[in-house]
Amino acid sequence: MLGVLLLAFSLVTIVHSELCRPDAQNAFKVRLSIKTALGDNAYAWDASEEYLFKAMVAFAMRRYSNKETTQISNVLLCNMTERVSFWFVVTDSARNMTTVPGSEVEAAVRMNRNRINSAFLLTDNTLQFLKISSTLSPPIEPAVPVWLIVFGVVLCLVVVGILLLVVSGIRQRKKNNHESAETGDLEDKCDTPVTTENGIPCDILDLKAGQINGVYAADDERFTPL
């Protein structure tokens, strides 16, 4: 009886080794960078961590397929390295000698990637499923709608343009008024006649108040005493 059990166990081990091997059908390679992610707080990868990984993959498969048939024993690990990399497959719970299609495993892992990362305190960059693309974070929606931002920018440009036109118009009007005033003064100066007497320019006589020529005034004063 003991020999039969040992033989059965040996056969299962051989079958599992054939199912879980590098580049086998439906197999995935995992690489962890615990030291890089956690530094001095890095934990050692041991049998307990392997058990947790199997449990998380089984959880992902259950949650994805809504079936409770996947057990931890259905997750097989192989080719473990000291730098914490290994391969894994998920066997079919109904037919333990076959593996679950890789597309289903990939979909389950992608669906629960954040939960798996959180269990090991890692991220997509430090817990890598090499044949499974990283999950994409949902796009961040701005607090203000994009159309409202565009409308605000356009409105500001319109207002600035109007203000520039108004200021430019005011400056142009002042400039024109100033030039008109200077032109008027220049014309007045050009129209004013300048009289000369004996080669000396004389001021224009004020016809209302009158103006005394200094030359004749001096002559009058000179002859008055006589």
XYZ file of N, CA and C in Angstrom:
678
model
N 0.834 -1.209 0.000
C 0.000 0.000 0.000
C 0.868 1.258 0.000
N 1.905 1.245 0.830
C 2.800 2.383 0.893
C 3.516 2.587 -0.437
N 3.845 1.464 -1.081
C 4.519 1.557 -2.375
C 3.619 2.191 -3.423
N 2.316 1.895 -3.368
C 1.369 2.479 -4.327
C 1.265 3.973 -4.120
N 1.196 4.383 -2.860
C 1.113 5.816 -2.577
C 2.359 6.548 -3.053
N 3.538 5.936 -2.802
C 4.769 6.565 -3.250
C 4.822 6.662 -4.760
N 4.329 5.589 -5.439
C 4.312 5.605 -6.896
C 3.370 6.683 -7.424
N 2.193 6.790 -6.802
C 1.230 7.817 -7.231
C 1.802 9.219 -7.006
N 2.435 9.412 -5.879
C 3.028 10.728 -5.590
C 4.133 11.055 -6.594
N 4.922 10.028 -6.936
C 5.992 10.235 -7.905
C 5.435 10.605 -9.264
N 4.347 9.921 -9.666
C 3.727 10.227 -10.957
C 3.190 11.659 -10.985
N 2.549 12.078 -9.876
C 2.017 13.441 -9.809
C 3.145 14.456 -9.896
N 4.249 14.139 -9.210
C 5.391 15.060 -9.232
C 5.959 15.187 -10.631
N 6.047 14.035 -11.321
C 6.582 14.058 -12.680
C 5.659 14.840 -13.605
N 4.357 14.624 -13.463
C 3.394 15.340 -14.304
C 3.462 16.833 -14.042
N 3.533 17.199 -12.768
C 3.601 18.620 -12.414
C 4.878 19.255 -12.954
N 5.974 18.512 -12.917
C 7.228 19.054 -13.444
C 7.139 19.262 -14.946
N 6.335 18.465 -15.615
C 6.143 18.649 -17.047
C 5.211 19.837 -17.325
N 4.252 20.035 -16.445
C 3.319 21.147 -16.640
C 3.982 22.488 -16.322
N 4.788 22.523 -15.261
C 5.426 23.768 -14.833
C 6.910 23.699 -15.145
N 7.287 24.332 -16.221
C 8.680 24.439 -16.631
C 8.816 25.692 -17.493
N 10.018 26.230 -17.613
C 10.194 27.463 -18.391
C 9.653 27.324 -19.815
N 8.900 28.324 -20.217
C 8.331 28.404 -21.567
C 7.342 27.292 -21.871
N 6.827 26.668 -20.821
C 5.788 25.667 -21.054
C 4.488 26.361 -21.437
N 3.578 25.592 -22.032
C 2.298 26.166 -22.429
C 1.537 26.643 -21.192
N 1.015 27.871 -21.261
C 0.215 28.484 -20.189
C 1.035 28.791 -18.936
N 2.360 28.805 -19.060
C 3.216 29.123 -17.913
C 3.637 30.596 -17.991
N 3.819 31.190 -16.814
C 4.187 32.604 -16.724
C 5.393 32.742 -15.797
N 6.302 33.657 -16.166
C 7.464 33.928 -15.324
C 7.206 35.175 -14.485
N 7.636 35.089 -13.221
C 7.467 36.201 -12.283
C 8.833 36.614 -11.767
N 9.046 37.921 -11.661
C 10.304 38.451 -11.124
C 9.965 39.499 -10.070
N 10.552 39.353 -8.880
C 10.307 40.276 -7.783
C 11.585 41.029 -7.436
N 11.465 42.332 -7.198
C 12.598 43.163 -6.781
C 12.285 43.729 -5.398
N 12.365 42.848 -4.413
C 11.963 43.222 -3.053
C 12.953 44.226 -2.450
N 14.242 43.968 -2.632
C 15.260 44.853 -2.069
C 15.172 46.238 -2.693
N 14.933 46.296 -3.986
C 14.824 47.583 -4.671
C 13.628 48.378 -4.174
N 12.528 47.668 -3.928
C 11.302 48.352 -3.539
C 11.308 48.780 -2.072
N 11.841 47.946 -1.195
C 11.702 48.192 0.242
C 13.012 48.559 0.934
N 14.131 48.403 0.258
C 15.411 48.785 0.860
C 15.712 48.002 2.130
N 15.965 48.722 3.219
C 16.315 48.073 4.492
C 15.137 47.308 5.084
N 13.937 47.598 4.644
C 12.756 46.906 5.161
C 12.377 45.691 4.319
N 13.266 45.280 3.430
C 12.979 44.139 2.562
C 12.835 42.861 3.397
N 11.909 42.032 2.990
C 11.692 40.757 3.683
C 12.313 39.628 2.859
N 12.554 38.496 3.505
C 13.140 37.331 2.838
C 12.047 36.533 2.135
N 12.380 36.068 0.957
C 11.425 35.232 0.210
C 11.614 33.786 0.657
N 10.582 33.221 1.247
C 10.676 31.864 1.781
C 9.410 31.089 1.430
N 9.257 29.946 2.065
C 8.108 29.084 1.771
C 6.786 29.771 2.106
N 6.775 30.606 3.150
C 5.543 31.302 3.514
C 5.148 32.303 2.432
N 6.149 32.987 1.859
C 5.858 33.933 0.776
C 5.365 33.192 -0.463
N 5.940 32.029 -0.728
C 5.473 31.223 -1.853
C 4.017 30.808 -1.639
N 3.683 30.424 -0.425
C 2.314 30.047 -0.112
C 1.367 31.236 -0.325
N 1.809 32.429 0.096
C 0.981 33.619 -0.085
C 0.779 33.919 -1.567
N 1.829 33.724 -2.369
C 1.685 33.962 -3.798
C 0.675 32.986 -4.401
N 0.776 31.726 -4.043
C -0.186 30.739 -4.547
C -1.606 31.119 -4.133
N -1.751 31.574 -2.885
C -3.078 31.950 -2.390
C -3.626 33.146 -3.170
N -2.778 34.111 -3.486
C -3.242 35.291 -4.212
C -3.632 34.938 -5.643
N -2.870 34.039 -6.279
C -3.235 33.624 -7.635
C -4.542 32.836 -7.612
N -4.692 31.946 -6.632
C -5.949 31.193 -6.504
C -7.112 32.149 -6.251
N -6.901 33.165 -5.416
C -7.925 34.174 -5.158
C -8.307 34.901 -6.453
N -7.278 35.263 -7.249
C -7.543 35.967 -8.505
C -8.354 35.097 -9.459
N -8.026 33.808 -9.544
C -8.756 32.911 -10.428
C -10.196 32.732 -9.955
N -10.389 32.619 -8.657
C -11.756 32.486 -8.118
C -12.573 33.740 -8.409
N -11.973 34.879 -8.180
C -12.697 36.140 -8.364
C -12.999 36.389 -9.840
N -12.104 35.976 -10.710
C -12.309 36.209 -12.138
C -13.401 35.306 -12.696
N -13.357 34.036 -12.333
C -14.301 33.072 -12.916
C -15.562 32.870 -12.080
N -15.602 33.516 -10.887
C -16.743 33.346 -9.978
C -16.972 31.871 -9.615
N -15.889 31.107 -9.594
C -15.960 29.703 -9.204
C -15.091 29.493 -7.975
N -15.513 28.582 -7.121
C -14.755 28.312 -5.903
C -14.020 26.982 -6.001
N -13.752 26.573 -7.223
C -13.107 25.271 -7.408
C -11.584 25.376 -7.396
N -11.047 26.544 -7.709
C -9.589 26.702 -7.736
C -9.047 26.710 -6.318
N -8.085 25.839 -6.059
C -7.470 25.726 -4.747
C -6.011 26.169 -4.824
N -5.412 26.368 -3.658
C -4.004 26.740 -3.623
C -3.145 25.657 -4.256
N -3.555 24.412 -4.108
C -2.788 23.299 -4.678
C -2.798 23.314 -6.200
N -3.717 24.057 -6.808
C -3.765 24.143 -8.268
C -2.719 25.102 -8.833
N -2.069 25.872 -7.975
C -1.038 26.813 -8.423
C 0.316 26.161 -8.204
N 1.058 25.941 -9.294
C 2.341 25.264 -9.214
C 3.458 26.263 -9.487
N 4.510 26.205 -8.650
C 5.693 27.043 -8.832
C 6.887 26.167 -9.181
N 7.783 26.709 -10.023
C 8.964 25.934 -10.385
C 10.091 26.876 -10.799
N 11.287 26.305 -10.880
C 12.488 27.045 -11.293
C 12.691 28.315 -10.462
N 12.636 28.161 -9.158
C 12.851 29.266 -8.238
C 14.334 29.639 -8.204
N 14.637 30.936 -8.239
C 16.019 31.412 -8.164
C 16.190 32.283 -6.919
N 17.446 32.471 -6.502
C 17.722 33.261 -5.312
C 17.371 34.735 -5.511
N 17.439 35.200 -6.735
C 17.094 36.591 -7.013
C 15.584 36.759 -7.132
N 14.875 35.765 -6.647
C 13.411 35.746 -6.575
C 12.792 35.909 -7.961
N 12.936 34.888 -8.732
C 12.196 34.761 -9.977
C 11.788 33.300 -10.106
N 10.662 33.054 -10.706
C 10.151 31.696 -10.833
C 9.083 31.666 -11.919
N 8.667 30.445 -12.260
C 7.574 30.228 -13.202
C 6.393 29.629 -12.449
N 5.195 29.878 -12.965
C 4.019 29.260 -12.340
C 2.981 28.936 -13.405
N 2.170 27.936 -13.087
C 1.016 27.571 -13.903
C -0.155 27.320 -12.962
N -1.345 27.347 -13.509
C -2.554 27.031 -12.741
C -3.179 25.811 -13.394
N -3.329 24.758 -12.629
C -3.917 23.540 -13.172
C -5.427 23.582 -13.051
N -6.061 22.842 -13.933
C -7.525 22.764 -13.938
C -7.967 21.937 -12.739
N -8.877 22.484 -11.943
C -9.327 21.780 -10.736
C -10.104 20.522 -11.078
N -10.789 20.505 -12.216
C -11.550 19.317 -12.610
C -10.627 18.253 -13.194
N -9.612 18.672 -13.918
C -8.643 17.741 -14.513
C -7.257 18.223 -14.118
N -6.767 17.717 -13.055
C -5.548 18.243 -12.439
C -4.313 18.023 -13.303
N -4.448 17.257 -14.357
C -3.310 16.978 -15.221
C -3.214 17.952 -16.391
N -4.091 18.927 -16.444
C -4.044 19.935 -17.507
C -3.993 21.323 -16.860
N -3.578 22.277 -17.631
C -3.458 23.639 -17.108
C -4.582 24.520 -17.634
N -4.883 25.562 -16.865
C -5.878 26.551 -17.277
C -5.285 27.369 -18.428
N -6.069 27.684 -19.437
C -5.539 28.488 -20.556
C -4.878 29.770 -20.064
N -3.775 30.097 -20.715
C -3.025 31.279 -20.297
C -3.825 32.564 -20.397
N -4.746 32.643 -21.347
C -5.555 33.859 -21.488
C -6.413 34.105 -20.255
N -6.937 33.021 -19.643
C -7.745 33.175 -18.438
C -6.876 33.605 -17.249
N -5.694 33.001 -17.140
C -4.793 33.377 -16.048
C -4.381 34.842 -16.196
N -4.056 35.248 -17.408
C -3.660 36.638 -17.645
C -4.783 37.597 -17.286
N -6.016 37.276 -17.715
C -7.153 38.149 -17.402
C -7.388 38.229 -15.899
N -7.241 37.109 -15.200
C -7.451 37.099 -13.753
C -6.392 37.940 -13.040
N -5.130 37.803 -13.472
C -4.054 38.565 -12.843
C -4.241 40.057 -13.100
N -4.569 40.419 -14.332
C -4.770 41.830 -14.651
C -5.934 42.417 -13.849
N -6.974 41.626 -13.660
C -8.142 42.105 -12.927
C -7.823 42.357 -11.456
N -6.911 41.569 -10.894
C -6.612 41.664 -9.462
C -5.163 42.077 -9.202
N -4.561 42.767 -10.155
C -3.139 43.102 -10.040
C -2.862 43.963 -8.805
N -3.706 44.928 -8.550
C -3.471 45.805 -7.394
C -3.524 45.029 -6.080
N -4.439 44.067 -5.990
C -4.549 43.261 -4.760
C -3.295 42.401 -4.580
N -2.787 41.849 -5.680
C -1.586 41.017 -5.603
C -0.382 41.869 -5.219
N -0.255 43.037 -5.841
C 0.864 43.934 -5.503
C 0.830 44.340 -4.032
N -0.369 44.674 -3.558
C -0.505 45.123 -2.168
C -0.122 44.027 -1.184
N -0.395 42.785 -1.531
C -0.079 41.677 -0.623
C 1.420 41.570 -0.380
N 2.221 41.983 -1.358
C 3.675 41.882 -1.225
C 4.340 43.258 -1.077
N 3.545 44.298 -0.916
C 4.047 45.666 -0.745
C 4.891 46.109 -1.942
N 4.501 45.664 -3.137
C 5.246 45.962 -4.344
C 4.363 46.675 -5.360
N 4.950 46.995 -6.514
C 4.231 47.671 -7.594
C 4.392 46.869 -8.881
N 3.809 47.391 -9.957
C 3.950 46.716 -11.253
C 5.401 46.636 -11.687
N 6.220 47.606 -11.260
C 7.631 47.619 -11.666
C 8.496 46.689 -10.829
N 8.077 46.379 -9.623
C 8.887 45.520 -8.752
C 8.284 44.123 -8.571
N 7.067 43.922 -9.042
C 6.466 42.584 -9.107
C 5.997 42.400 -10.549
N 6.853 41.783 -11.352
C 6.638 41.723 -12.788
C 6.166 40.338 -13.221
N 5.041 40.307 -13.924
C 4.592 39.128 -14.653
C 5.056 39.361 -16.095
N 6.140 38.699 -16.493
C 6.839 39.089 -17.712
C 5.992 38.948 -18.973
N 5.053 38.054 -19.007
C 4.219 37.880 -20.199
C 2.841 38.501 -20.038
N 2.685 39.257 -18.946
C 1.407 39.934 -18.699
C 1.696 41.425 -18.608
N 1.070 42.206 -19.456
C 1.324 43.641 -19.473
C 0.844 44.277 -18.176
N 1.488 45.376 -17.809
C 1.149 46.073 -16.572
C -0.248 46.653 -16.662
N -0.873 46.730 -15.519
C -2.199 47.352 -15.479
C -2.055 48.841 -15.656
N -2.981 49.434 -16.339
C -2.970 50.875 -16.573
C -3.861 51.549 -15.549
N -3.343 52.609 -14.949
C -4.139 53.371 -13.991
C -5.276 54.061 -14.726
N -6.442 54.146 -14.118
C -7.551 54.829 -14.775
C -7.198 56.281 -15.024
N -7.623 56.810 -16.160
C -7.290 58.207 -16.462
C -7.849 59.146 -15.407
N -7.039 60.136 -15.043
C -7.440 61.099 -14.018
C -8.304 62.165 -14.665
N -9.526 62.274 -14.205
C -10.428 63.271 -14.748
C -10.210 64.595 -14.023
N -10.014 65.680 -14.772
C -9.819 66.978 -14.118
C -11.066 67.415 -13.382
N -10.855 68.196 -12.298
C -11.996 68.671 -11.513
C -12.890 69.586 -12.342
N -12.293 70.316 -13.288
C -13.051 71.213 -14.167
C -13.103 70.587 -15.549
N -14.268 70.543 -16.194
C -14.359 69.965 -17.541
C -13.416 70.652 -18.517
N -12.916 69.873 -19.471
C -11.953 70.408 -20.430
C -12.571 71.532 -21.248
N -13.844 71.359 -21.644
C -14.467 72.387 -22.480
C -14.562 73.721 -21.741
N -14.747 73.651 -20.411
C -14.830 74.884 -19.636
C -13.468 75.570 -19.558
N -12.405 74.778 -19.464
C -11.055 75.349 -19.448
C -10.766 76.041 -20.778
N -11.109 75.363 -21.887
C -10.876 75.955 -23.207
C -11.691 77.242 -23.367
N -12.941 77.202 -22.913
C -13.794 78.386 -23.020
C -13.211 79.548 -22.218
N -12.711 79.257 -21.021
C -12.115 80.306 -20.192
C -10.889 80.921 -20.838
N -10.055 80.071 -21.457
C -8.844 80.583 -22.121
C -9.223 81.485 -23.293
N -10.192 81.020 -24.109
C -10.625 81.823 -25.264
C -11.225 83.142 -24.804
N -12.042 83.099 -23.738
C -12.669 84.320 -23.233
C -11.608 85.307 -22.740
N -10.594 84.822 -22.047
C -9.524 85.703 -21.568
C -8.784 86.349 -22.728
N -8.522 85.572 -23.781
C -7.842 86.130 -24.948
C -8.677 87.217 -25.608
N -10.002 86.991 -25.687
C -10.885 87.994 -26.293
C -10.870 89.280 -25.468
N -10.981 89.148 -24.141
C -10.982 90.321 -23.266
C -9.673 91.092 -23.383
N -8.544 90.365 -23.391
C -7.239 91.020 -23.522
C -7.143 91.752 -24.857
N -7.655 91.117 -25.927
C -7.630 91.760 -27.232
C -8.446 93.038 -27.267
N -9.638 93.006 -26.636
C -10.475 94.205 -26.585
C -9.782 95.327 -25.803
N -9.195 94.987 -24.666
C -8.496 95.992 -23.864
C -7.333 96.607 -24.635
N -6.600 95.778 -25.360
C -5.493 96.300 -26.155
C -5.993 97.265 -27.232
N -7.121 96.916 -27.866
C -7.680 97.797 -28.884
C -8.113 99.132 -28.283
N -8.768 99.080 -27.106
C -9.226 100.312 -26.462
C -8.047 101.197 -26.080
N -7.040 100.596 -25.437
C -5.868 101.373 -25.018
C -5.140 101.945 -26.227
N -5.011 101.134 -27.277
C -4.348 101.611 -28.482
C -5.114 102.767 -29.114
N -6.459 102.682 -29.116
C -7.272 103.766 -29.666
C -7.123 105.052 -28.880
N -7.110 104.936 -27.540
C -6.957 106.132 -26.696
C -5.601 106.783 -26.941
N -4.549 105.978 -26.996
C -3.212 106.531 -27.233
C -3.124 107.195 -28.601
N -3.745 106.578 -29.611
C -3.704 107.150 -30.950
C -4.455 108.472 -31.005
N -5.586 108.534 -30.282
C -6.364 109.768 -30.260
C -5.582 110.893 -29.585
N -4.933 110.598 -28.459
C -4.123 111.614 -27.785
C -2.980 112.077 -28.682
N -2.383 111.130 -29.375
C -1.276 111.481 -30.261
C -1.740 112.393 -31.382
N -2.923 112.081 -31.961
C -3.452 112.909 -33.036
C -3.784 114.318 -32.543
N -4.394 114.417 -31.337
C -4.729 115.732 -30.773
C -3.477 116.557 -30.521
N -2.446 115.912 -30.008
C -1.205 116.615 -29.728
C -0.565 117.117 -31.018
N -0.564 116.265 -32.049
C 0.005 116.683 -33.323
C -0.801 117.822 -33.945
N -2.138 117.788 -33.786
C -2.982 118.857 -34.329
C -2.676 120.177 -33.625
N -2.494 120.135 -32.286
C -2.197 121.357 -31.530
C -0.852 121.926 -31.949
N 0.149 121.086 -32.120
C 1.459 121.569 -32.532
C 1.405 122.159 -33.939
N 0.611 121.530 -34.804
C 0.486 122.037 -36.171
C -0.184 123.408 -36.180
N -1.222 123.601 -35.338
C -1.910 124.894 -35.254
C -0.995 125.985 -34.757
N -0.202 125.707 -33.728
C 0.737 126.714 -33.211
C 1.755 127.099 -34.261
N 2.227 126.092 -35.010
C 3.228 126.371 -36.034
C 2.645 127.241 -37.134
N 1.392 126.991 -37.511
C 0.749 127.792 -38.546
C 0.556 129.227 -38.084
N 0.186 129.407 -36.789
C 0.016 130.760 -36.255
C 1.323 131.527 -36.304
N 2.404 130.825 -35.962
C 3.706 131.492 -35.989
C 4.109 131.869 -37.408
N 3.797 131.028 -38.332
C 4.158 131.293 -39.718
C 3.324 132.432 -40.304
N 2.053 132.577 -39.842
C 1.169 133.613 -40.372
C 1.455 134.980 -39.759
N 2.127 135.074 -38.648
C 2.377 136.361 -37.986
C 3.453 137.129 -38.726
N 3.135 138.415 -39.233
C 4.162 139.174 -39.969
C 5.177 139.789 -39.017
N 6.378 139.828 -39.470
C 7.465 140.434 -38.694
C 7.934 141.666 -39.463
N 7.836 142.825 -38.797
C 8.257 144.080 -39.435
C 9.653 144.441 -38.995
N 10.344 145.075 -39.893
C 11.710 145.514 -39.591
C 11.845 146.997 -39.886
N 12.659 147.606 -39.094
C 12.933 149.037 -39.306
C 14.414 149.257 -39.137
N 15.008 149.844 -40.200
C 16.453 150.051 -40.217
C 17.213 148.745 -40.001
N 16.598 147.651 -40.547
C 17.264 146.352 -40.420
C 17.058 145.684 -39.098
N 16.250 146.310 -38.154
C 16.004 145.728 -36.827
C 14.550 145.301 -36.761
N 14.257 143.989 -36.449
C 12.860 143.548 -36.383
C 12.147 144.249 -35.248
N 10.928 144.622 -35.533
C 10.117 145.299 -34.531
C 8.885 144.473 -34.218
N 8.409 144.643 -32.998
C 7.191 143.936 -32.615
C 5.999 144.566 -33.298
N 4.952 143.821 -33.405
C 3.721 144.312 -34.013
C 3.051 145.269 -33.051
N 2.584 146.379 -33.594
C 1.908 147.355 -32.757
C 0.568 146.828 -32.318
N 0.287 147.065 -31.091
C -1.038 146.714 -30.569
C -1.955 147.886 -30.895
N -2.859 147.644 -31.816
C -3.694 148.721 -32.313
C -4.636 149.240 -31.249
N -4.997 148.364 -30.301
C -5.942 148.805 -29.271
C -5.240 149.618 -28.197
N -4.179 149.109 -27.665
C -3.508 149.805 -26.576
C -2.442 150.760 -27.066
N -1.974 150.558 -28.293
C -0.918 151.415 -28.818
C 0.428 151.008 -28.298
N 1.447 151.415 -28.989
C 2.811 151.094 -28.588
C 3.720 152.226 -29.011
N 4.591 152.661 -28.165
C 5.480 153.815 -28.401
C 6.814 153.323 -28.878
N 7.245 153.899 -29.972
C 8.566 153.545 -30.487
C 9.611 154.231 -29.623
N 10.538 153.502 -29.118
C 11.540 154.038 -28.201
C 12.428 155.077 -28.840
N 12.651 154.991 -30.140
C 13.530 155.955 -30.821
C 12.918 157.337 -30.794
N 11.571 157.410 -31.162
C 10.902 158.701 -31.186
C 10.688 159.247 -29.781
N 10.485 158.359 -28.843
C 10.307 158.816 -27.460
C 11.562 159.509 -26.957
N 12.676 158.969 -27.341
C 13.943 159.586 -26.907
C 14.109 160.959 -27.543
N 13.723 161.085 -28.836
C 13.837 162.392 -29.505
C 12.916 163.425 -28.862
N 11.692 162.987 -28.474
C 10.743 163.898 -27.840
C 11.290 164.418 -26.523
N 11.858 163.527 -25.768
C 12.399 163.945 -24.474
C 13.570 164.917 -24.657
N 14.323 164.693 -25.760
C 15.494 165.534 -25.976
C 15.072 166.975 -26.360
N 13.999 167.119 -27.192
C 13.584 168.464 -27.642
C 12.556 169.106 -26.729
N 11.992 168.434 -25.787
C 10.934 169.016 -24.936
C 11.405 170.212 -24.139
N 12.552 170.212 -23.510
C 12.970 171.376 -22.728
C 13.086 172.642 -23.553
N 13.322 172.567 -24.811
C 13.433 173.756 -25.620
C 12.071 174.425 -25.743
